[in-house]
Amino acid sequence: MKRIGFIDALRIRGGTLKTRPLRWLDQQTIYVDPGGTGDYTTIQAAIDAVKAGSLVGRVILLAPGTYIENLSFSAFAIAGLTIKGSGQGLTKIQGSVVGAAAVVNITGLCTNMVLNFENIEFEQLSPATNILACNATGVVTANFKDCKFTAQANTDLINWIPGANSTLRIGGSFRGKREYCLCAITIAATAGATQVVYLGDIEVAGALTLNDADLTVIMDNVKVGGNLVVTAVNATNGLELKGCYIVGSVTVTAGQAWWYPDSRADGVYVVAMPNIWRVREPRQTYSTVGNIAL
């Protein structure tokens, strides 16, 4: 691995351009810089190198800038990869319009895959195309911390259909504030495969749709700008909302939902099952979602 010494991160202070040394890279860290001063010029090349290697717990550190790439994780079985931006608002991954592929695409048999993203803005310019598409088999854990999602159209940005016992976490670091805005989310677990999704300290500008009987979704301080549509969730602990605000209507077709007094909805409730809205105290230990630790 090439050692590049100190990396300079650009910062503007008082109208002048200054630099600040960040850190000395270790053997676990790969530096990506399109300008050619790093180990690789593209994120995908760094991902492929990690997949081909034997080390776990690797970090791919991205130089500031916009990366026009569609990232592919095919049959990826690395138990611990973190892809990290240079700071809030400094690093963007913009999906290529060519081929209309998802910006992050996880496919194949991904045994015990653990994938972390930090401080990255994901942008999809292709209408009706996902930012995150996971259609993998095997256990997948994907964590998005302090990441922003934007799209060309108000469409489904996340399609989560991995293997059994997989986990998806999306959250911010500032407790009590909704720092990041998404468009719309559809979460559909694989039939017969237990899934857990944690959403915390974020804003969903469009609808949130949940549609699998083996799915558990924990929401803490989440604003949904559209409708909350629950086609099916787990019958015992399917949906839990704490400190949430639903701007649109709420429709529950099947499953169990726990609704705390500090959550509210402006629209109408359409509930197909009796006594589905309940208040439960104390909260379960897994329901703290804010300040997600990767």
PDB file of N, CA, C and O in Angstrom, residues 210 215-218 233-240 255-258 286:
ATOM      1  N   LEU A 210     -43.682  -0.257   4.297  1.00  0.00           N
ATOM      2  CA  LEU A 210     -43.147  -1.473   4.898  1.00  0.00           C
ATOM      3  C   LEU A 210     -44.033  -2.625   4.463  1.00  0.00           C
ATOM      4  O   LEU A 210     -45.249  -2.578   4.652  1.00  0.00           O
ATOM      5  N   LEU A 215     -40.681  -8.538   9.097  1.00  0.00           N
ATOM      6  CA  LEU A 215     -39.922  -7.306   9.239  1.00  0.00           C
ATOM      7  C   LEU A 215     -40.215  -6.620  10.570  1.00  0.00           C
ATOM      8  O   LEU A 215     -41.356  -6.504  10.990  1.00  0.00           O
ATOM      9  N   THR A 216     -39.140  -6.154  11.240  1.00  0.00           N
ATOM     10  CA  THR A 216     -39.259  -5.304  12.422  1.00  0.00           C
ATOM     11  C   THR A 216     -38.592  -3.977  12.115  1.00  0.00           C
ATOM     12  O   THR A 216     -37.429  -3.943  11.698  1.00  0.00           O
ATOM     13  N   VAL A 217     -39.312  -2.878  12.321  1.00  0.00           N
ATOM     14  CA  VAL A 217     -38.790  -1.538  12.042  1.00  0.00           C
ATOM     15  C   VAL A 217     -38.885  -0.697  13.308  1.00  0.00           C
ATOM     16  O   VAL A 217     -39.971  -0.556  13.881  1.00  0.00           O
ATOM     17  N   ILE A 218     -37.759  -0.154  13.760  1.00  0.00           N
ATOM     18  CA  ILE A 218     -37.695   0.697  14.942  1.00  0.00           C
ATOM     19  C   ILE A 218     -37.411   2.119  14.482  1.00  0.00           C
ATOM     20  O   ILE A 218     -36.396   2.377  13.836  1.00  0.00           O
ATOM     21  N   VAL A 233     -45.968  -6.204   8.685  1.00  0.00           N
ATOM     22  CA  VAL A 233     -44.767  -6.260   9.504  1.00  0.00           C
ATOM     23  C   VAL A 233     -44.924  -7.411  10.489  1.00  0.00           C
ATOM     24  O   VAL A 233     -45.969  -8.061  10.535  1.00  0.00           O
ATOM     25  N   ASN A 234     -43.913  -7.647  11.287  1.00  0.00           N
ATOM     26  CA  ASN A 234     -43.930  -8.740  12.244  1.00  0.00           C
ATOM     27  C   ASN A 234     -45.140  -8.643  13.174  1.00  0.00           C
ATOM     28  O   ASN A 234     -45.485  -7.557  13.646  1.00  0.00           O
ATOM     29  N   ALA A 235     -45.781  -9.762  13.460  1.00  0.00           N
ATOM     30  CA  ALA A 235     -47.024  -9.760  14.234  1.00  0.00           C
ATOM     31  C   ALA A 235     -46.797  -9.447  15.704  1.00  0.00           C
ATOM     32  O   ALA A 235     -47.731  -9.057  16.405  1.00  0.00           O
ATOM     33  N   THR A 236     -45.558  -9.582  16.197  1.00  0.00           N
ATOM     34  CA  THR A 236     -45.288  -9.340  17.612  1.00  0.00           C
ATOM     35  C   THR A 236     -44.633  -7.991  17.843  1.00  0.00           C
ATOM     36  O   THR A 236     -45.103  -7.182  18.650  1.00  0.00           O
ATOM     37  N   ASN A 237     -43.556  -7.715  17.155  1.00  0.00           N
ATOM     38  CA  ASN A 237     -42.821  -6.458  17.305  1.00  0.00           C
ATOM     39  C   ASN A 237     -42.516  -5.879  15.933  1.00  0.00           C
ATOM     40  O   ASN A 237     -41.364  -5.732  15.548  1.00  0.00           O
ATOM     41  N   GLY A 238     -43.557  -5.572  15.182  1.00  0.00           N
ATOM     42  CA  GLY A 238     -43.362  -5.177  13.800  1.00  0.00           C
ATOM     43  C   GLY A 238     -42.899  -3.756  13.608  1.00  0.00           C
ATOM     44  O   GLY A 238     -41.995  -3.486  12.830  1.00  0.00           O
ATOM     45  N   LEU A 239     -43.519  -2.809  14.332  1.00  0.00           N
ATOM     46  CA  LEU A 239     -43.227  -1.400  14.112  1.00  0.00           C
ATOM     47  C   LEU A 239     -43.284  -0.664  15.435  1.00  0.00           C
ATOM     48  O   LEU A 239     -44.247  -0.804  16.196  1.00  0.00           O
ATOM     49  N   GLU A 240     -42.264   0.108  15.721  1.00  0.00           N
ATOM     50  CA  GLU A 240     -42.228   0.897  16.947  1.00  0.00           C
ATOM     51  C   GLU A 240     -41.854   2.329  16.599  1.00  0.00           C
ATOM     52  O   GLU A 240     -40.849   2.575  15.926  1.00  0.00           O
ATOM     53  N   GLY A 255     -49.972  -6.816  10.901  1.00  0.00           N
ATOM     54  CA  GLY A 255     -48.799  -6.717  11.748  1.00  0.00           C
ATOM     55  C   GLY A 255     -49.125  -6.025  13.059  1.00  0.00           C
ATOM     56  O   GLY A 255     -50.276  -5.701  13.343  1.00  0.00           O
ATOM     57  N   GLN A 256     -48.101  -5.764  13.848  1.00  0.00           N
ATOM     58  CA  GLN A 256     -48.282  -5.135  15.151  1.00  0.00           C
ATOM     59  C   GLN A 256     -47.484  -3.838  15.210  1.00  0.00           C
ATOM     60  O   GLN A 256     -46.322  -3.803  14.814  1.00  0.00           O
ATOM     61  N   ALA A 257     -48.108  -2.770  15.698  1.00  0.00           N
ATOM     62  CA  ALA A 257     -47.450  -1.468  15.787  1.00  0.00           C
ATOM     63  C   ALA A 257     -47.544  -0.930  17.206  1.00  0.00           C
ATOM     64  O   ALA A 257     -48.591  -1.039  17.847  1.00  0.00           O
ATOM     65  N   TRP A 258     -46.455  -0.364  17.693  1.00  0.00           N
ATOM     66  CA  TRP A 258     -46.403   0.264  19.008  1.00  0.00           C
ATOM     67  C   TRP A 258     -46.193   1.755  18.799  1.00  0.00           C
ATOM     68  O   TRP A 258     -45.179   2.178  18.253  1.00  0.00           O
ATOM     69  N   TYR A 286     -33.700  -2.504  22.333  1.00  0.00           N
ATOM     70  CA  TYR A 286     -33.196  -2.278  20.988  1.00  0.00           C
ATOM     71  C   TYR A 286     -33.740  -1.033  20.330  1.00  0.00           C
ATOM     72  O   TYR A 286     -33.398  -0.708  19.212  1.00  0.00           O
TER      73      TYR A 286
END
